Amino acid sequence: MMEKGNKSLGSLTGLDKKYLYVQTIGCQMNVHDSEQIVALMEKEGYVCTKNVNQADLIILNTCSIREKAAQKVNSQLGRFRRLKEKNENLIIGVGGCLAQQMGERLITKVPDLDLVFGTHNIHQLPELIVEIERTGRKIVETTVHESTQSIGLLALPPIGRVTAFVTIMQGCNNFCAYCVVPYLRGREESRDIDDILHEISNLSDQGVKEITLLGQNVNSYARKRSGESGFVDLLHEIEKIEGIERIRFTTSHPKDISESLIASFAEMKKLCKHIHLPVQSGSDRILALMNRGYTRSEYLAKIEKLRKSCPDISITSDVIVGFPGETDGDFQETIDMMNEIRFDSLFSFKYSEREGTAALNMSGKVTEPLKLERLRVLQSLQEEHTLEKNRAMVGRQEKILVEGLSKNCREDVMGRTSTNKIVNFGGSIELVGEIVPVFIKEAYLHSLRGEML
Ligand code: 5AD
Ligand code: SF4
């Protein structure tokens, strides 16, 4: 703990409403963590606000997986700090990966911060806030807890939601050469199966119809000494839970995806026909430097098996361009592989150096302009493929789980296909939570348009 100027005790002990503003930067994991933060603090009497100027407590939930996210965190913190000039009782906390990574250094860098908490400390948030109010001290709490107590705290989706995330494991043992996750989220740790099933039953009782299982590498869930994972067993148990209609999961590691999981796409009724399978590169040389543990042909063989098991499956992926040593030839191999596979959609990133990772000391750095150029080429090719895949849906009848009203038109509802494509169609709010048959009429880059049958 570090000393700071005395803060009046009035702000959080009074009877007046206390407002919480949470901002999330980063991945689904962070979105889920933020939902947990909101649920925890609402239990303590906080009310969520979208107006940062109104906030008594600001929590910035950060990601540091790529440099761009880290830069965004810095600019947001600069903005929030200025609010302290107007409200001296304002508490500003930073959580998530960047907080885990920087710890006390973050407070030294941003002196107006009150709290830095790590990826394993979310459950401690209420007591940490009370401690700050009581003592006026700054707190840095980034202890990594070995127990699973810190994950899957609450089974509380935002009210009225039909989809929810459920964390099944934390951490990662893979140490890909570019990645900070194993350092920041720690080693793989699976949650107890009974806890997970209990949480999902609760979610179902609250009206949730679709769950997405979260973990850095869900295929390693409950890995036994024999090397076999308990992930498919978990899926089968979840399938038995009444009320849950759809099961999704993310993220899978290509080296760990098993024959039994591939077969599950054909066998399990509730398992959605979509897999996110990050490939990162199409060049064997780069894959080896990245320490990914598979070759291009092994990856292609898994795709072939998936499509054989489930011909309609949609496949999405992640690619990094400009990893150290990536030549024009290596990049061309990625492009060739994309043309061969034709992903439904792709997240692509410029390689960014991350502290503590093996790639930091690798030679053959790629210049920024070249990375940008490769990204542009790759993204425009992917747009063609995404459109091609979406257009192939036109004329088909799809089952859509309705999630809510459409963003742009209040007379439309939006939902997703089993293959995770967004569909908008005419309908009213009563449809939310229903799975309805929809005829697909038009295809765009980011969504489809349909008509309910
Ligand atoms: N630079 C660029 N992209 C990265 N990713 C992870 N670390 C880095 C990095 N240092 C990407 C990978 C991963 C996704 C979540 O983020 O593609 O699959
Ligand atoms: Fe990072 Fe690799 Fe683990 Fe994914 S599998 S979280 S990229 S180390």
Short mmCIF file of C-alpha atoms and ligand atoms in Angstrom, two decimals:
data_model
loop_
_atom_site.label_atom_id
_atom_site.label_comp_id
_atom_site.label_asym_id
_atom_site.label_seq_id
_atom_site.Cartn_x
_atom_site.Cartn_y
_atom_site.Cartn_z
CA MET A 1 0.00 0.00 0.00
CA MET A 2 1.12 3.56 -0.65
CA GLU A 3 0.22 6.66 1.31
CA LYS A 4 -1.93 9.30 -0.32
CA GLY A 5 -3.61 12.54 0.76
CA ASN A 6 -6.54 12.06 3.13
CA LYS A 7 -9.82 11.52 1.37
CA SER A 8 -13.06 12.52 3.05
CA LEU A 9 -15.02 9.51 4.18
CA GLY A 10 -18.31 11.02 3.10
CA SER A 11 -18.38 9.96 -0.50
CA LEU A 12 -19.03 6.27 -0.07
CA THR A 13 -20.64 6.06 3.32
CA GLY A 14 -23.42 8.56 2.70
CA LEU A 15 -26.95 7.62 1.76
CA ASP A 16 -26.80 9.27 -1.64
CA LYS A 17 -26.49 7.12 -4.74
CA LYS A 18 -23.03 6.08 -5.78
CA TYR A 19 -22.32 5.83 -9.48
CA LEU A 20 -20.01 3.36 -11.15
CA TYR A 21 -18.53 3.82 -14.60
CA VAL A 22 -16.80 0.78 -16.08
CA GLN A 23 -14.87 0.83 -19.31
CA THR A 24 -13.54 -2.30 -20.95
CA ILE A 25 -10.62 -2.42 -23.32
CA GLY A 26 -9.82 -5.75 -24.89
CA CYS A 27 -11.10 -9.26 -25.36
CA GLN A 28 -14.18 -11.30 -24.41
CA MET A 29 -12.39 -12.35 -21.26
CA ASN A 30 -12.28 -8.69 -20.24
CA VAL A 31 -15.90 -8.09 -21.21
CA HIS A 32 -16.84 -10.97 -18.95
CA ASP A 33 -14.63 -9.69 -16.12
CA SER A 34 -16.31 -6.28 -16.44
CA GLU A 35 -19.75 -7.90 -16.15
CA GLN A 36 -18.57 -9.50 -12.94
CA ILE A 37 -17.26 -6.18 -11.64
CA VAL A 38 -20.61 -4.53 -12.34
CA ALA A 39 -22.54 -7.36 -10.66
CA LEU A 40 -20.26 -7.24 -7.61
CA MET A 41 -20.45 -3.49 -7.16
CA GLU A 42 -24.22 -3.36 -7.78
CA LYS A 43 -24.52 -5.72 -4.83
CA GLU A 44 -22.66 -3.06 -2.82
CA GLY A 45 -25.24 -0.45 -3.81
CA TYR A 46 -23.54 1.13 -6.80
CA VAL A 47 -25.57 2.16 -9.83
CA CYS A 48 -24.01 1.91 -13.28
CA THR A 49 -23.77 5.06 -15.33
CA LYS A 50 -22.81 5.73 -18.92
CA ASN A 51 -21.87 9.30 -18.02
CA VAL A 52 -18.32 9.35 -16.76
CA ASN A 53 -18.77 12.88 -15.35
CA GLN A 54 -21.34 11.51 -12.90
CA ALA A 55 -19.13 8.70 -11.58
CA ASP A 56 -17.98 8.22 -7.99
CA LEU A 57 -16.00 5.18 -9.00
CA ILE A 58 -14.32 4.61 -12.36
CA ILE A 59 -12.96 1.20 -13.22
CA LEU A 60 -10.90 0.76 -16.34
CA ASN A 61 -10.59 -2.91 -17.18
CA THR A 62 -7.51 -3.23 -19.34
CA CYS A 63 -5.88 -5.51 -21.83
CA SER A 64 -2.21 -5.52 -22.72
CA ILE A 65 -2.17 -8.35 -25.19
CA ARG A 66 -1.30 -5.93 -27.97
CA GLU A 67 0.36 -2.54 -27.84
CA LYS A 68 -2.64 -0.73 -29.33
CA ALA A 69 -4.84 -1.66 -26.37
CA ALA A 70 -2.15 -0.49 -23.95
CA GLN A 71 -1.96 2.88 -25.73
CA LYS A 72 -5.72 3.30 -25.46
CA VAL A 73 -5.53 2.69 -21.73
CA ASN A 74 -3.00 5.48 -21.33
CA SER A 75 -5.11 8.00 -23.20
CA GLN A 76 -8.25 7.10 -21.25
CA LEU A 77 -6.44 7.43 -17.95
CA GLY A 78 -5.28 10.90 -18.96
CA ARG A 79 -8.94 11.82 -19.52
CA PHE A 80 -10.20 10.35 -16.25
CA ARG A 81 -7.49 12.05 -14.19
CA ARG A 82 -8.85 15.45 -15.17
CA LEU A 83 -12.22 14.55 -13.60
CA LYS A 84 -10.54 14.52 -10.21
CA GLU A 85 -10.14 18.28 -10.44
CA LYS A 86 -13.95 18.52 -10.31
CA ASN A 87 -14.63 15.69 -7.87
CA GLU A 88 -11.97 15.10 -5.23
CA ASN A 89 -13.82 12.03 -3.89
CA LEU A 90 -13.67 10.24 -7.19
CA ILE A 91 -11.96 6.85 -6.99
CA ILE A 92 -10.18 5.57 -10.08
CA GLY A 93 -9.19 1.91 -10.34
CA VAL A 94 -7.43 -0.03 -13.06
CA GLY A 95 -7.81 -3.79 -13.39
CA GLY A 96 -7.02 -6.49 -15.95
CA CYS A 97 -3.85 -7.54 -17.73
CA LEU A 98 -2.12 -4.18 -17.96
CA ALA A 99 -2.70 -3.67 -14.23
CA GLN A 100 -1.33 -7.14 -13.54
CA GLN A 101 1.73 -6.43 -15.63
CA MET A 102 2.56 -2.97 -14.34
CA GLY A 103 1.45 -3.14 -10.69
CA GLU A 104 3.01 -0.32 -8.65
CA ARG A 105 4.66 1.13 -11.73
CA LEU A 106 1.21 2.13 -12.94
CA ILE A 107 0.59 4.20 -9.83
CA THR A 108 3.99 5.85 -10.17
CA LYS A 109 3.22 6.65 -13.79
CA VAL A 110 -0.33 7.87 -13.15
CA PRO A 111 -0.26 9.47 -9.69
CA ASP A 112 -4.02 10.13 -9.57
CA LEU A 113 -4.85 6.45 -9.60
CA ASP A 114 -6.29 5.02 -6.38
CA LEU A 115 -6.33 1.32 -7.12
CA VAL A 116 -4.53 -1.21 -9.26
CA PHE A 117 -5.94 -4.74 -9.14
CA GLY A 118 -4.86 -7.83 -11.04
CA THR A 119 -6.64 -10.49 -13.05
CA HIS A 120 -7.03 -12.73 -9.98
CA ASN A 121 -8.32 -10.05 -7.60
CA ILE A 122 -11.72 -9.05 -8.95
CA HIS A 123 -13.55 -10.79 -6.09
CA GLN A 124 -11.67 -8.54 -3.63
CA LEU A 125 -12.89 -5.33 -5.27
CA PRO A 126 -15.62 -4.33 -2.74
CA GLU A 127 -13.29 -4.68 0.23
CA LEU A 128 -10.48 -2.85 -1.58
CA ILE A 129 -12.78 0.08 -2.33
CA VAL A 130 -13.95 0.25 1.29
CA GLU A 131 -10.32 0.20 2.41
CA ILE A 132 -9.48 3.12 0.12
CA GLU A 133 -12.44 5.09 1.48
CA ARG A 134 -11.52 4.32 5.06
CA THR A 135 -7.82 5.06 4.92
CA GLY A 136 -7.42 7.30 1.90
CA ARG A 137 -4.50 5.12 0.83
CA LYS A 138 -3.70 3.89 -2.63
CA ILE A 139 -3.82 0.13 -3.08
CA VAL A 140 -1.98 -2.19 -5.43
CA GLU A 141 -3.29 -5.78 -5.27
CA THR A 142 -2.02 -8.11 -7.96
CA THR A 143 -1.52 -11.33 -6.00
CA VAL A 144 -2.05 -14.38 -8.19
CA HIS A 145 -4.28 -16.80 -6.28
CA GLU A 146 -3.61 -20.44 -6.98
CA SER A 147 -7.13 -21.52 -6.09
CA THR A 148 -10.09 -21.26 -8.44
CA GLN A 149 -11.89 -19.01 -5.97
CA SER A 150 -11.17 -16.00 -8.13
CA ILE A 151 -12.88 -17.30 -11.25
CA GLY A 152 -16.55 -17.58 -11.99
CA LEU A 153 -17.61 -15.53 -9.06
CA LEU A 154 -21.17 -14.86 -9.92
CA ALA A 155 -23.71 -16.22 -12.28
CA LEU A 156 -25.38 -12.92 -12.94
CA PRO A 157 -25.89 -11.87 -16.53
CA PRO A 158 -27.18 -8.36 -17.16
CA ILE A 159 -30.96 -8.48 -16.74
CA GLY A 160 -32.92 -9.70 -19.74
CA ARG A 161 -29.91 -11.16 -21.52
CA VAL A 162 -30.33 -14.46 -23.31
CA THR A 163 -26.62 -15.08 -23.81
CA ALA A 164 -23.94 -15.29 -21.14
CA PHE A 165 -20.23 -16.04 -20.75
CA VAL A 166 -18.99 -18.70 -18.38
CA THR A 167 -15.31 -18.94 -17.53
CA ILE A 168 -14.18 -22.56 -17.41
CA MET A 169 -10.46 -22.02 -17.09
CA GLN A 170 -7.88 -19.34 -16.61
CA GLY A 171 -4.32 -18.91 -17.72
CA CYS A 172 -2.24 -20.59 -20.39
CA ASN A 173 0.75 -22.95 -20.52
CA ASN A 174 1.64 -22.48 -24.15
CA PHE A 175 4.10 -19.59 -24.14
CA CYS A 176 3.70 -18.55 -27.75
CA ALA A 177 6.73 -16.39 -28.42
CA TYR A 178 4.75 -13.15 -28.91
CA CYS A 179 2.25 -13.50 -26.08
CA VAL A 180 2.08 -12.03 -22.57
CA VAL A 181 -0.91 -14.06 -21.40
CA PRO A 182 0.99 -16.88 -19.62
CA TYR A 183 2.93 -14.23 -17.68
CA LEU A 184 -0.09 -12.15 -16.76
CA ARG A 185 -2.89 -14.66 -16.32
CA GLY A 186 -0.65 -17.40 -14.93
CA ARG A 187 -0.65 -21.14 -15.67
CA GLU A 188 -3.73 -23.07 -16.81
CA GLU A 189 -6.18 -23.70 -14.06
CA SER A 190 -9.54 -25.38 -14.68
CA ARG A 191 -12.63 -24.74 -12.63
CA ASP A 192 -14.40 -27.55 -10.90
CA ILE A 193 -17.00 -29.15 -13.19
CA ASP A 194 -19.76 -29.07 -10.55
CA ASP A 195 -19.25 -25.32 -10.03
CA ILE A 196 -19.51 -24.72 -13.76
CA LEU A 197 -22.65 -26.84 -14.14
CA HIS A 198 -24.23 -25.17 -11.13
CA GLU A 199 -23.49 -21.73 -12.58
CA ILE A 200 -24.98 -22.68 -15.95
CA SER A 201 -28.13 -24.09 -14.30
CA ASN A 202 -28.52 -20.78 -12.47
CA LEU A 203 -28.11 -18.88 -15.71
CA SER A 204 -30.73 -21.08 -17.33
CA ASP A 205 -33.12 -20.34 -14.44
CA GLN A 206 -32.64 -16.65 -15.18
CA GLY A 207 -33.64 -17.07 -18.81
CA VAL A 208 -30.26 -17.51 -20.47
CA LYS A 209 -30.50 -19.69 -23.58
CA GLU A 210 -26.98 -19.60 -24.94
CA ILE A 211 -23.69 -19.82 -23.12
CA THR A 212 -20.17 -19.21 -24.34
CA LEU A 213 -17.51 -21.10 -22.44
CA LEU A 214 -14.41 -18.96 -21.99
CA GLY A 215 -10.77 -19.85 -21.54
CA GLN A 216 -7.45 -19.09 -23.24
CA ASN A 217 -7.29 -22.69 -24.36
CA VAL A 218 -10.58 -24.44 -23.63
CA ASN A 219 -9.42 -27.67 -25.28
CA SER A 220 -7.09 -28.21 -22.34
CA TYR A 221 -9.95 -28.05 -19.83
CA ALA A 222 -9.30 -30.51 -16.97
CA ARG A 223 -6.31 -32.08 -18.70
CA LYS A 224 -5.45 -35.35 -17.06
CA ARG A 225 -1.99 -36.86 -16.57
CA SER A 226 -2.60 -39.05 -19.62
CA GLY A 227 -2.81 -35.84 -21.64
CA GLU A 228 -6.52 -36.37 -22.27
CA SER A 229 -8.76 -33.36 -21.65
CA GLY A 230 -12.14 -33.29 -19.94
CA PHE A 231 -13.56 -30.68 -22.31
CA VAL A 232 -15.82 -32.94 -24.35
CA ASP A 233 -17.16 -34.54 -21.14
CA LEU A 234 -17.98 -31.05 -19.92
CA LEU A 235 -19.83 -30.26 -23.16
CA HIS A 236 -21.92 -33.43 -22.77
CA GLU A 237 -22.84 -32.52 -19.21
CA ILE A 238 -23.85 -29.01 -20.26
CA GLU A 239 -25.97 -30.42 -23.05
CA LYS A 240 -28.12 -32.11 -20.40
CA ILE A 241 -29.02 -28.80 -18.72
CA GLU A 242 -32.60 -27.93 -19.48
CA GLY A 243 -33.28 -24.47 -20.89
CA ILE A 244 -29.81 -24.06 -22.38
CA GLU A 245 -30.32 -24.30 -26.13
CA ARG A 246 -26.93 -23.38 -27.48
CA ILE A 247 -23.34 -23.90 -26.45
CA ARG A 248 -20.37 -21.98 -27.82
CA PHE A 249 -16.77 -21.84 -26.71
CA THR A 250 -13.61 -19.84 -27.29
CA THR A 251 -10.64 -20.02 -27.72
CA SER A 252 -9.32 -23.29 -29.11
CA HIS A 253 -5.68 -24.09 -29.78
CA PRO A 254 -5.14 -25.98 -33.06
CA LYS A 255 -2.61 -28.37 -31.50
CA ASP A 256 -5.06 -29.43 -28.78
CA ILE A 257 -8.28 -29.87 -30.70
CA SER A 258 -9.15 -33.55 -30.34
CA GLU A 259 -10.88 -36.08 -32.58
CA SER A 260 -13.68 -36.34 -30.04
CA LEU A 261 -14.27 -32.58 -30.14
CA ILE A 262 -14.31 -32.65 -33.93
CA ALA A 263 -16.88 -35.47 -33.80
CA SER A 264 -18.97 -33.50 -31.28
CA PHE A 265 -19.88 -30.94 -33.92
CA ALA A 266 -21.73 -33.68 -35.78
CA GLU A 267 -23.13 -35.41 -32.70
CA MET A 268 -24.22 -32.71 -30.27
CA LYS A 269 -27.47 -30.91 -30.99
CA LYS A 270 -26.76 -27.88 -28.82
CA LEU A 271 -23.18 -27.29 -29.90
CA CYS A 272 -23.10 -24.35 -32.31
CA LYS A 273 -21.51 -24.82 -35.70
CA HIS A 274 -18.67 -22.42 -35.27
CA ILE A 275 -15.08 -22.70 -34.18
CA HIS A 276 -12.55 -19.95 -33.60
CA LEU A 277 -9.21 -21.53 -34.36
CA PRO A 278 -6.34 -19.01 -34.39
CA VAL A 279 -3.71 -19.99 -36.96
CA GLN A 280 -1.42 -16.91 -36.60
CA SER A 281 0.63 -17.66 -39.75
CA GLY A 282 0.66 -19.87 -42.82
CA SER A 283 4.44 -20.30 -42.83
CA ASP A 284 5.99 -23.30 -41.07
CA ARG A 285 9.14 -21.34 -40.32
CA ILE A 286 7.18 -18.54 -38.60
CA LEU A 287 4.90 -21.01 -36.79
CA ALA A 288 8.02 -22.67 -35.35
CA LEU A 289 9.51 -19.32 -34.31
CA MET A 290 6.17 -18.48 -32.69
CA ASN A 291 6.31 -21.77 -30.77
CA ARG A 292 2.81 -22.70 -31.88
CA GLY A 293 3.32 -26.45 -31.81
CA TYR A 294 1.77 -27.30 -35.21
CA THR A 295 2.65 -27.01 -38.87
CA ARG A 296 0.63 -25.53 -41.70
CA SER A 297 -0.28 -29.00 -43.01
CA GLU A 298 -1.36 -30.16 -39.54
CA TYR A 299 -3.61 -27.11 -39.29
CA LEU A 300 -5.06 -27.76 -42.75
CA ALA A 301 -5.70 -31.39 -41.80
CA LYS A 302 -7.73 -30.27 -38.75
CA ILE A 303 -9.80 -27.93 -40.92
CA GLU A 304 -10.48 -30.75 -43.34
CA LYS A 305 -11.62 -33.04 -40.52
CA LEU A 306 -13.85 -30.33 -39.05
CA ARG A 307 -15.51 -29.76 -42.41
CA LYS A 308 -15.93 -33.46 -42.97
CA SER A 309 -17.57 -33.86 -39.56
CA CYS A 310 -19.74 -30.77 -39.97
CA PRO A 311 -19.92 -29.45 -43.55
CA ASP A 312 -21.65 -26.19 -42.55
CA ILE A 313 -19.24 -25.25 -39.79
CA SER A 314 -18.01 -21.68 -39.85
CA ILE A 315 -14.34 -21.22 -39.11
CA THR A 316 -12.80 -17.99 -37.88
CA SER A 317 -9.20 -17.28 -37.00
CA ASP A 318 -6.51 -14.85 -35.84
CA VAL A 319 -3.42 -13.90 -37.84
CA ILE A 320 -0.42 -11.81 -36.86
CA VAL A 321 1.52 -10.00 -39.59
CA GLY A 322 5.08 -8.78 -39.25
CA PHE A 323 6.34 -11.26 -36.66
CA PRO A 324 10.18 -10.95 -36.46
CA GLY A 325 11.76 -12.66 -39.45
CA GLU A 326 8.56 -12.74 -41.55
CA THR A 327 9.67 -12.38 -45.20
CA ASP A 328 7.52 -11.57 -48.22
CA GLY A 329 7.58 -15.31 -48.94
CA ASP A 330 6.30 -16.18 -45.45
CA PHE A 331 3.53 -13.61 -45.77
CA GLN A 332 2.58 -15.00 -49.17
CA GLU A 333 2.22 -18.43 -47.55
CA THR A 334 -0.32 -16.94 -45.14
CA ILE A 335 -2.22 -15.41 -48.06
CA ASP A 336 -2.13 -18.72 -49.96
CA MET A 337 -3.42 -20.56 -46.92
CA MET A 338 -6.28 -18.06 -46.51
CA ASN A 339 -7.22 -18.63 -50.14
CA GLU A 340 -7.20 -22.36 -49.56
CA ILE A 341 -9.24 -22.30 -46.33
CA ARG A 342 -11.49 -19.26 -46.86
CA PHE A 343 -12.25 -18.28 -43.28
CA ASP A 344 -15.71 -16.95 -42.44
CA SER A 345 -14.01 -14.08 -40.70
CA LEU A 346 -10.58 -13.20 -39.42
CA PHE A 347 -9.07 -10.99 -36.74
CA SER A 348 -5.74 -9.72 -37.97
CA PHE A 349 -3.11 -7.84 -36.03
CA LYS A 350 0.23 -6.17 -36.58
CA TYR A 351 2.81 -7.86 -34.40
CA SER A 352 3.62 -5.70 -31.39
CA GLU A 353 6.50 -6.22 -28.98
CA ARG A 354 5.44 -7.25 -25.49
CA GLU A 355 7.63 -7.06 -22.42
CA GLY A 356 9.02 -10.38 -21.19
CA THR A 357 8.15 -12.43 -24.28
CA ALA A 358 10.63 -14.56 -26.25
CA ALA A 359 10.03 -12.72 -29.53
CA LEU A 360 11.33 -9.48 -28.05
CA ASN A 361 14.92 -10.58 -28.66
CA MET A 362 14.39 -12.14 -32.07
CA SER A 363 16.14 -10.67 -35.08
CA GLY A 364 14.59 -9.63 -38.38
CA LYS A 365 12.25 -6.93 -37.11
CA VAL A 366 9.67 -5.91 -39.72
CA THR A 367 9.21 -2.17 -40.25
CA GLU A 368 5.90 -0.50 -39.32
CA PRO A 369 5.04 0.55 -42.91
CA LEU A 370 5.60 -3.01 -44.14
CA LYS A 371 3.43 -4.43 -41.34
CA LEU A 372 0.69 -1.95 -42.26
CA GLU A 373 0.91 -2.86 -45.94
CA ARG A 374 0.66 -6.58 -45.16
CA LEU A 375 -2.29 -5.95 -42.87
CA ARG A 376 -4.07 -4.00 -45.60
CA VAL A 377 -3.54 -6.74 -48.19
CA LEU A 378 -4.71 -9.42 -45.78
CA GLN A 379 -7.78 -7.50 -44.64
CA SER A 380 -9.00 -6.72 -48.12
CA LEU A 381 -8.64 -10.38 -49.09
CA GLN A 382 -10.57 -11.40 -45.98
CA GLU A 383 -13.38 -8.97 -46.84
CA GLU A 384 -13.80 -10.81 -50.13
CA HIS A 385 -13.95 -14.14 -48.34
CA THR A 386 -16.35 -12.94 -45.65
CA LEU A 387 -18.70 -11.52 -48.27
CA GLU A 388 -18.47 -14.71 -50.31
CA LYS A 389 -19.35 -16.80 -47.22
CA ASN A 390 -22.20 -14.48 -46.22
CA ARG A 391 -23.63 -14.44 -49.74
CA ALA A 392 -23.67 -18.23 -49.74
CA MET A 393 -26.23 -18.00 -46.93
CA VAL A 394 -28.78 -16.15 -49.08
CA GLY A 395 -31.79 -18.32 -49.86
CA ARG A 396 -31.28 -20.55 -46.86
CA GLN A 397 -33.51 -21.05 -43.86
CA GLU A 398 -31.69 -20.57 -40.56
CA LYS A 399 -32.62 -20.93 -36.92
CA ILE A 400 -32.00 -17.65 -35.16
CA LEU A 401 -31.79 -17.09 -31.42
CA VAL A 402 -33.21 -13.59 -30.96
CA GLU A 403 -30.97 -11.52 -28.66
CA GLY A 404 -32.65 -8.10 -28.74
CA LEU A 405 -33.77 -5.17 -30.85
CA SER A 406 -31.59 -4.20 -33.79
CA LYS A 407 -29.20 -1.33 -33.25
CA ASN A 408 -30.40 0.75 -36.17
CA CYS A 409 -34.09 0.02 -36.40
CA ARG A 410 -36.45 -0.47 -33.47
CA GLU A 411 -38.87 -2.44 -35.63
CA ASP A 412 -36.26 -5.10 -36.26
CA VAL A 413 -34.74 -7.69 -34.00
CA MET A 414 -31.26 -9.17 -34.17
CA GLY A 415 -29.98 -12.62 -33.46
CA ARG A 416 -27.38 -15.10 -34.59
CA THR A 417 -27.22 -18.21 -36.68
CA SER A 418 -25.67 -21.30 -35.15
CA THR A 419 -22.63 -20.35 -37.26
CA ASN A 420 -22.43 -17.02 -35.32
CA LYS A 421 -23.53 -14.70 -38.11
CA ILE A 422 -25.64 -11.70 -37.16
CA VAL A 423 -29.09 -11.57 -38.76
CA ASN A 424 -31.53 -8.62 -38.63
CA PHE A 425 -35.21 -9.11 -39.46
CA GLY A 426 -38.62 -7.57 -38.77
CA GLY A 427 -39.96 -8.54 -35.35
CA SER A 428 -40.82 -7.25 -31.91
CA ILE A 429 -39.27 -7.45 -28.48
CA GLU A 430 -41.45 -10.44 -27.45
CA LEU A 431 -39.27 -12.59 -29.69
CA VAL A 432 -36.21 -12.09 -27.48
CA GLY A 433 -35.06 -15.47 -26.20
CA GLU A 434 -36.91 -17.43 -28.88
CA ILE A 435 -35.27 -19.53 -31.57
CA VAL A 436 -37.13 -18.78 -34.79
CA PRO A 437 -36.86 -19.88 -38.44
CA VAL A 438 -35.67 -17.08 -40.70
CA PHE A 439 -35.24 -16.96 -44.45
CA ILE A 440 -31.99 -15.19 -45.41
CA LYS A 441 -32.57 -12.57 -48.11
CA GLU A 442 -29.50 -10.34 -48.23
CA ALA A 443 -25.87 -10.52 -47.22
CA TYR A 444 -23.52 -7.73 -46.15
CA LEU A 445 -20.00 -7.72 -44.78
CA HIS A 446 -20.97 -7.70 -41.10
CA SER A 447 -24.52 -9.03 -41.09
CA LEU A 448 -27.35 -10.73 -42.95
CA ARG A 449 -30.91 -9.58 -43.52
CA GLY A 450 -33.79 -12.03 -43.31
CA GLU A 451 -37.51 -12.56 -42.95
CA MET A 452 -39.15 -14.63 -40.28
CA LEU A 453 -41.05 -17.62 -41.59
N1 5AD B 1 1.19 -8.80 -31.24
C1 5AD B 1 0.15 -8.89 -32.11
N2 5AD B 1 -0.89 -9.71 -31.91
C2 5AD B 1 -0.90 -10.46 -30.80
N3 5AD B 1 -1.79 -11.35 -30.34
C3 5AD B 1 -1.36 -11.81 -29.15
N4 5AD B 1 -0.18 -11.25 -28.83
C4 5AD B 1 0.14 -10.39 -29.85
C5 5AD B 1 1.22 -9.52 -30.10
N5 5AD B 1 2.24 -9.42 -29.27
C6 5AD B 1 -3.01 -11.73 -31.06
C7 5AD B 1 -3.00 -13.20 -31.46
C8 5AD B 1 -4.01 -13.81 -30.53
C9 5AD B 1 -4.97 -12.66 -30.33
C10 5AD B 1 -5.85 -12.78 -29.14
O1 5AD B 1 -4.13 -11.54 -30.20
O2 5AD B 1 -3.44 -13.30 -32.80
O3 5AD B 1 -4.65 -14.96 -31.06
FE1 SF4 B 2 -1.12 -16.55 -25.76
FE2 SF4 B 2 -0.44 -18.74 -27.15
FE3 SF4 B 2 -1.61 -18.98 -24.75
FE4 SF4 B 2 -3.05 -18.08 -26.82
S1 SF4 B 2 -2.13 -20.13 -26.63
S2 SF4 B 2 -3.01 -17.21 -24.74
S3 SF4 B 2 -1.52 -16.91 -27.96
S4 SF4 B 2 0.41 -18.11 -25.16
#
